[in-house]
Amino acid sequence: MLYAHVEIRMMDAGSDLILATLFHRPDLAWHIRSYSGPLKISLHRKDPVWKKMKKLGSRPVEPEAAPEGYFPIIFKHAKRIRELEILYHILIAVGEQTSAIMCQLPLAKLGFRQDFETMSHNQFMIGFTRIWRPERVKDIWVWNMGHLAGKNWPSLRRLSCPVELAKVLVPGLPISSVMINLLDGGKIDDELWAKLAESSPGILTLDILPWRPNLKLGLAATYLSGVRQLRLRAYRFDIDKVAKGASYFPELDVLDLIMGDEKPGAESPGVVEFEGDDSWDPSKWDPNIPKIFVQSMTLRETNVWAYKSFRLRGAREAMCIEEESIQMDISVH
């Protein structure tokens, strides 16, 4: 269906035409089912999209009359969006008009992701500074979005966001799958696990980017004992700590080990067999996978991205593991 999925990347010619067309034909917004792009779309008279709007016969809104940018103007009729991925360079507060648009959406999937691809050097350095000094921006992490949670989005099942946003958005919502993004400099603490436990159906899929060996998954399991799928993302994994971490979850069925940068086509994540091990031979996973199955009493499947899927067959005591190459969907489920 035309415009069923809209993907906006600023400074992209294709995005200019999409924005101009949706502005000229607001009825098309009704057909949008998923959107990936920024919430702050600031257009100026010299921008190419401005010229495209005029070429289509539209009269663009002056920047002074659009304090929250073009998102609430263009998407006010987009009331059927079920999947929303918000891209940002620097975390900013969400305005009242934009919040009103978001509240009307029947969301099933919501994600927040820092857009490194279109980020300028200055924006990257500001973001890098915040990673090392996150206490300076803790208040803005929540994007004043607390009022959006609870009664709004009764169909929201999947969430991908930084730590502070997860604490605000998960309680009371029917979220069963959550990805915690630590790339913005957030810190996992006891409060996070407690807030995730307030999901109305309980968390079934827990996804952590990036996974760090010092993360206390034992504590997470005390709050989220119903997790059936655990997804850890890193460049290298300490096999013993992965095995120990997975063993804490009493109902775990599937363990996914994924490369930390999520770039399609990247190599398999490495495995650290001993301190100082810096080789990157994916075949080292083969003799180490049994260590994971031995410690987890419920685990039936371990997937190593871009390498193999290992499945336990028969009685656990016999330790019969089947292997096959895989193509893994690494998006948040």
Coordinates of C-alpha atoms in Angstrom, one line a residue:
M1 CA 0.0 0.0 0.0
L2 CA 1.3 3.4 -0.9
Y3 CA 2.8 5.2 2.1
A4 CA 2.1 2.3 4.4
H5 CA 5.6 2.7 5.7
V6 CA 7.2 6.1 5.8
E7 CA 10.9 6.5 6.5
I8 CA 12.4 10.0 6.9
R9 CA 16.1 10.8 6.9
M10 CA 16.8 14.5 6.9
M11 CA 19.0 15.8 4.1
D12 CA 17.7 12.9 1.9
A13 CA 16.2 13.8 -1.5
G14 CA 13.7 11.0 -1.2
S15 CA 12.5 12.1 2.2
D16 CA 12.0 15.7 0.8
L17 CA 9.6 14.4 -1.8
I18 CA 7.7 12.3 0.8
L19 CA 7.3 15.2 3.2
A20 CA 6.2 17.6 0.5
T21 CA 3.7 15.0 -0.9
L22 CA 2.2 14.3 2.6
F23 CA 2.0 18.0 3.2
H24 CA 0.2 18.6 -0.1
R25 CA -2.0 15.5 0.2
P26 CA -2.8 15.1 4.0
D27 CA -5.4 12.4 3.1
L28 CA -2.4 10.1 2.3
A29 CA -1.3 10.2 6.0
W30 CA -4.4 8.1 6.8
H31 CA -2.7 5.1 5.1
I32 CA 0.5 5.2 7.1
R33 CA 1.0 2.2 9.3
S34 CA 4.6 2.7 10.4
Y35 CA 6.9 5.7 10.7
S36 CA 10.7 5.8 11.2
G37 CA 12.2 9.3 11.5
P38 CA 12.6 12.3 13.8
L39 CA 9.8 14.0 15.8
K40 CA 11.4 17.4 15.2
I41 CA 11.2 18.2 11.5
S42 CA 12.3 21.8 11.1
L43 CA 12.0 23.2 7.6
H44 CA 13.3 26.5 6.3
R45 CA 12.8 28.5 3.1
K46 CA 16.1 27.4 1.6
D47 CA 15.5 23.6 2.2
P48 CA 14.8 21.6 -0.9
V49 CA 11.6 20.3 0.5
W50 CA 10.3 23.8 0.7
K51 CA 10.7 24.2 -3.1
K52 CA 9.0 20.8 -3.6
M53 CA 6.0 21.9 -1.6
K54 CA 5.6 25.0 -3.8
K55 CA 6.1 23.0 -6.9
L56 CA 3.2 20.8 -5.9
G57 CA 1.1 23.9 -5.4
S58 CA 1.2 24.0 -1.6
R59 CA 1.8 27.0 0.5
P60 CA 4.4 26.0 3.2
V61 CA 3.9 27.0 6.8
E62 CA 6.4 29.6 7.8
P63 CA 9.0 28.5 10.4
E64 CA 7.7 31.1 12.9
A65 CA 4.3 29.5 12.8
A66 CA 5.5 26.0 13.4
P67 CA 7.3 26.1 16.8
E68 CA 7.3 22.2 17.0
G69 CA 8.3 21.8 13.4
Y70 CA 6.3 20.0 10.7
F71 CA 5.7 16.6 12.4
P72 CA 2.4 17.6 14.1
I73 CA 1.3 19.4 10.9
I74 CA 2.0 16.6 8.5
F75 CA 1.1 13.7 10.7
K76 CA -2.0 15.0 12.4
H77 CA -4.1 12.8 10.2
A78 CA -1.9 9.7 10.6
K79 CA -4.1 8.0 13.1
R80 CA -3.4 4.4 12.1
I81 CA 0.4 4.2 12.8
R82 CA 1.1 1.0 14.8
E83 CA 4.9 1.0 14.6
L84 CA 6.9 4.2 15.5
E85 CA 10.7 4.5 15.5
I86 CA 11.8 7.8 16.7
L87 CA 15.3 8.9 15.5
Y88 CA 17.2 11.6 17.2
H89 CA 20.5 13.3 17.4
I90 CA 20.2 14.9 20.8
L91 CA 17.4 14.2 23.3
I92 CA 14.9 17.1 23.4
A93 CA 11.5 17.6 25.1
V94 CA 8.4 16.7 23.2
G95 CA 6.0 19.6 22.6
E96 CA 2.2 19.6 23.3
Q97 CA 1.2 19.3 19.7
T98 CA 3.6 16.4 19.0
S99 CA 2.4 14.7 22.3
A100 CA -1.2 14.9 21.2
I101 CA -0.3 13.3 17.8
M102 CA 1.5 10.4 19.6
C103 CA -1.4 9.9 22.0
Q104 CA -3.8 9.2 19.2
L105 CA -1.8 6.4 17.7
P106 CA -2.8 2.7 18.2
L107 CA 0.9 1.8 18.8
A108 CA 2.0 -1.9 19.1
K109 CA 5.7 -1.1 18.7
L110 CA 7.7 1.9 19.9
G111 CA 11.4 2.5 19.5
F112 CA 13.9 5.3 20.2
R113 CA 17.2 5.2 18.4
Q114 CA 20.1 7.7 18.1
D115 CA 20.6 8.5 14.4
F116 CA 24.4 8.3 14.0
E117 CA 24.2 8.1 10.2
T118 CA 23.0 11.7 9.8
M119 CA 24.6 13.2 12.8
S120 CA 27.1 16.1 12.4
H121 CA 30.5 16.0 14.1
N122 CA 29.3 18.6 16.7
Q123 CA 26.2 16.6 17.5
F124 CA 28.2 13.4 17.9
M125 CA 30.6 15.1 20.3
I126 CA 27.7 16.5 22.4
G127 CA 26.2 13.0 22.5
F128 CA 29.6 11.5 23.4
T129 CA 30.0 14.0 26.2
R130 CA 26.6 12.9 27.6
I131 CA 27.6 9.3 27.5
W132 CA 30.3 10.1 30.0
R133 CA 28.3 12.7 32.0
P134 CA 24.8 11.3 31.9
E135 CA 23.8 12.9 35.2
R136 CA 23.7 16.3 33.5
V137 CA 20.8 15.3 31.3
K138 CA 18.9 12.8 33.4
D139 CA 15.8 15.0 33.5
I140 CA 15.7 15.3 29.7
W141 CA 16.0 11.6 29.2
V142 CA 12.3 11.1 29.9
W143 CA 11.5 13.7 27.2
N144 CA 8.6 14.8 29.5
M145 CA 6.8 11.8 28.2
G146 CA 5.5 10.4 31.5
H147 CA 2.0 11.6 30.7
L148 CA 1.9 9.4 27.6
A149 CA 2.2 6.1 29.6
G150 CA -0.5 4.1 31.3
K151 CA -3.9 4.9 29.7
N152 CA -2.4 5.6 26.3
W153 CA -1.2 2.9 23.9
P154 CA -3.3 0.0 25.4
S155 CA -1.9 -2.2 22.5
L156 CA 1.8 -1.5 22.9
R157 CA 3.7 -4.8 23.1
R158 CA 7.2 -3.9 22.0
L159 CA 9.5 -1.2 23.3
S160 CA 13.1 -0.2 22.5
C161 CA 14.5 2.8 24.4
P162 CA 17.1 4.2 26.8
V163 CA 16.9 3.2 30.5
E164 CA 15.2 6.3 31.9
L165 CA 12.5 6.2 29.2
A166 CA 11.8 2.5 30.0
K167 CA 11.3 3.4 33.7
V168 CA 8.6 5.9 32.6
L169 CA 6.9 4.0 29.8
V170 CA 6.7 0.4 30.9
P171 CA 4.7 0.4 34.1
G172 CA 1.0 -0.4 33.5
L173 CA 1.4 -1.0 29.7
P174 CA 1.0 -4.5 28.1
I175 CA 4.7 -4.6 27.0
S176 CA 6.0 -8.1 26.7
S177 CA 9.2 -7.4 24.7
V178 CA 11.7 -4.7 25.7
M179 CA 15.2 -3.6 24.4
I180 CA 17.2 -1.5 26.8
N181 CA 19.6 0.7 24.9
L182 CA 22.6 1.8 26.9
L183 CA 24.4 3.5 24.0
D184 CA 23.1 6.9 25.3
G185 CA 25.0 6.5 28.5
G186 CA 22.2 5.2 30.7
K187 CA 22.9 3.0 33.7
I188 CA 21.0 -0.2 34.6
D189 CA 20.0 -0.2 38.3
D190 CA 17.5 -2.0 40.6
E191 CA 14.9 0.6 39.8
L192 CA 14.9 -0.4 36.1
W193 CA 14.1 -4.1 36.8
A194 CA 11.4 -3.1 39.3
K195 CA 9.8 -0.8 36.7
L196 CA 10.0 -3.5 34.0
A197 CA 8.3 -5.9 36.4
E198 CA 5.3 -3.5 36.4
S199 CA 4.4 -4.5 32.8
S200 CA 0.9 -5.8 32.9
P201 CA 1.5 -9.2 31.2
G202 CA 5.2 -9.5 32.3
I203 CA 8.3 -9.3 30.2
L204 CA 8.9 -12.3 28.0
T205 CA 11.7 -11.0 25.8
L206 CA 14.6 -9.0 27.4
D207 CA 17.1 -7.4 25.0
I208 CA 20.2 -5.5 26.2
L209 CA 22.4 -3.3 24.0
P210 CA 25.3 -3.5 24.8
W211 CA 25.6 -6.3 27.2
R212 CA 28.4 -5.9 29.7
P213 CA 29.9 -8.7 31.8
N214 CA 29.3 -6.8 35.0
L215 CA 25.5 -6.6 34.5
K216 CA 23.7 -8.3 37.4
L217 CA 21.4 -10.6 35.5
G218 CA 20.7 -12.5 38.6
L219 CA 19.0 -9.4 40.0
A220 CA 17.1 -9.0 36.8
A221 CA 15.8 -12.5 37.0
T222 CA 14.4 -12.0 40.5
Y223 CA 12.1 -9.3 39.0
L224 CA 11.6 -10.8 35.5
S225 CA 11.4 -14.5 36.2
G226 CA 9.0 -15.1 33.2
V227 CA 11.6 -14.1 30.6
R228 CA 11.7 -16.8 27.8
Q229 CA 14.0 -15.1 25.3
L230 CA 17.2 -13.3 26.3
R231 CA 19.0 -11.2 23.7
L232 CA 22.5 -10.0 24.6
R233 CA 24.4 -7.7 22.2
A234 CA 28.2 -7.2 22.4
Y235 CA 31.4 -7.4 20.3
R236 CA 32.8 -10.2 22.5
F237 CA 31.2 -12.4 25.1
D238 CA 32.8 -14.0 28.1
I239 CA 31.4 -17.5 27.7
D240 CA 31.4 -18.3 31.5
K241 CA 29.6 -15.1 32.4
V242 CA 27.0 -15.6 29.6
A243 CA 26.3 -19.1 30.8
K244 CA 26.0 -17.9 34.4
G245 CA 23.7 -15.0 33.4
A246 CA 21.4 -17.2 31.3
S247 CA 21.1 -19.7 34.2
Y248 CA 19.4 -17.2 36.4
F249 CA 16.2 -17.1 34.4
P250 CA 14.0 -20.1 35.4
E251 CA 11.9 -20.2 32.3
L252 CA 14.4 -19.2 29.6
D253 CA 13.9 -21.0 26.3
V254 CA 16.0 -19.0 23.8
L255 CA 19.3 -17.1 24.1
D256 CA 20.4 -14.8 21.3
L257 CA 24.0 -13.5 21.1
I258 CA 24.2 -10.6 18.7
M259 CA 27.0 -8.3 17.4
G260 CA 26.9 -5.1 19.3
D261 CA 26.6 -2.6 16.5
E262 CA 23.6 -4.2 14.7
K263 CA 25.0 -3.3 11.3
P264 CA 23.7 -5.7 8.6
G265 CA 26.4 -7.9 7.2
A266 CA 28.8 -7.5 10.1
E267 CA 30.7 -10.5 11.4
S268 CA 29.7 -12.8 14.2
P269 CA 30.3 -11.7 17.8
G270 CA 33.6 -12.9 19.3
V271 CA 33.9 -15.3 22.3
V272 CA 36.4 -14.8 25.1
E273 CA 37.6 -18.2 26.4
F274 CA 40.1 -17.0 28.8
E275 CA 41.5 -13.7 30.1
G276 CA 43.6 -12.0 27.4
D277 CA 42.0 -13.9 24.6
D278 CA 41.7 -11.5 21.7
S279 CA 41.2 -13.8 18.7
W280 CA 38.1 -13.6 16.5
D281 CA 37.5 -17.1 15.3
P282 CA 33.7 -17.8 15.3
S283 CA 34.4 -21.5 15.3
K284 CA 35.4 -21.1 18.9
W285 CA 31.7 -21.0 19.7
D286 CA 31.3 -24.7 18.8
P287 CA 33.1 -26.2 21.8
N288 CA 31.9 -23.5 24.2
I289 CA 28.1 -23.7 23.6
P290 CA 27.7 -26.8 25.8
K291 CA 28.8 -24.7 28.8
I292 CA 25.7 -22.5 28.3
F293 CA 23.3 -25.5 28.1
V294 CA 24.8 -27.2 31.1
Q295 CA 24.1 -24.4 33.4
S296 CA 20.5 -23.6 32.3
M297 CA 17.9 -26.1 33.1
T298 CA 15.3 -24.8 30.6
L299 CA 17.3 -23.4 27.7
R300 CA 16.6 -25.2 24.4
E301 CA 18.2 -22.9 21.8
T302 CA 21.2 -20.6 21.5
N303 CA 21.6 -18.5 18.4
V304 CA 24.9 -16.8 17.5
W305 CA 24.2 -14.0 15.0
A306 CA 25.7 -14.5 11.5
Y307 CA 27.1 -17.9 12.6
K308 CA 24.9 -20.8 13.8
S309 CA 21.9 -21.8 15.8
F310 CA 22.5 -24.5 18.4
R311 CA 19.4 -26.5 19.5
L312 CA 19.3 -29.0 22.3
R313 CA 17.5 -32.3 21.4
G314 CA 16.4 -35.1 23.7
A315 CA 17.3 -35.4 27.3
R316 CA 19.5 -32.7 28.7
E317 CA 21.8 -35.3 30.3
A318 CA 22.7 -36.7 26.8
M319 CA 23.6 -33.2 25.6
C320 CA 22.7 -33.7 21.9
I321 CA 23.2 -30.3 20.2
E322 CA 22.1 -29.8 16.6
E323 CA 23.7 -27.0 14.6
E324 CA 22.6 -25.0 11.5
S325 CA 23.4 -21.7 9.8
I326 CA 20.9 -18.9 10.5
Q327 CA 19.7 -15.6 9.3
M328 CA 18.5 -13.8 12.5
D329 CA 16.0 -11.0 12.7
I330 CA 17.8 -8.7 15.2
S331 CA 15.1 -6.1 15.5
V332 CA 13.3 -5.8 18.8
H333 CA 10.4 -8.3 18.8

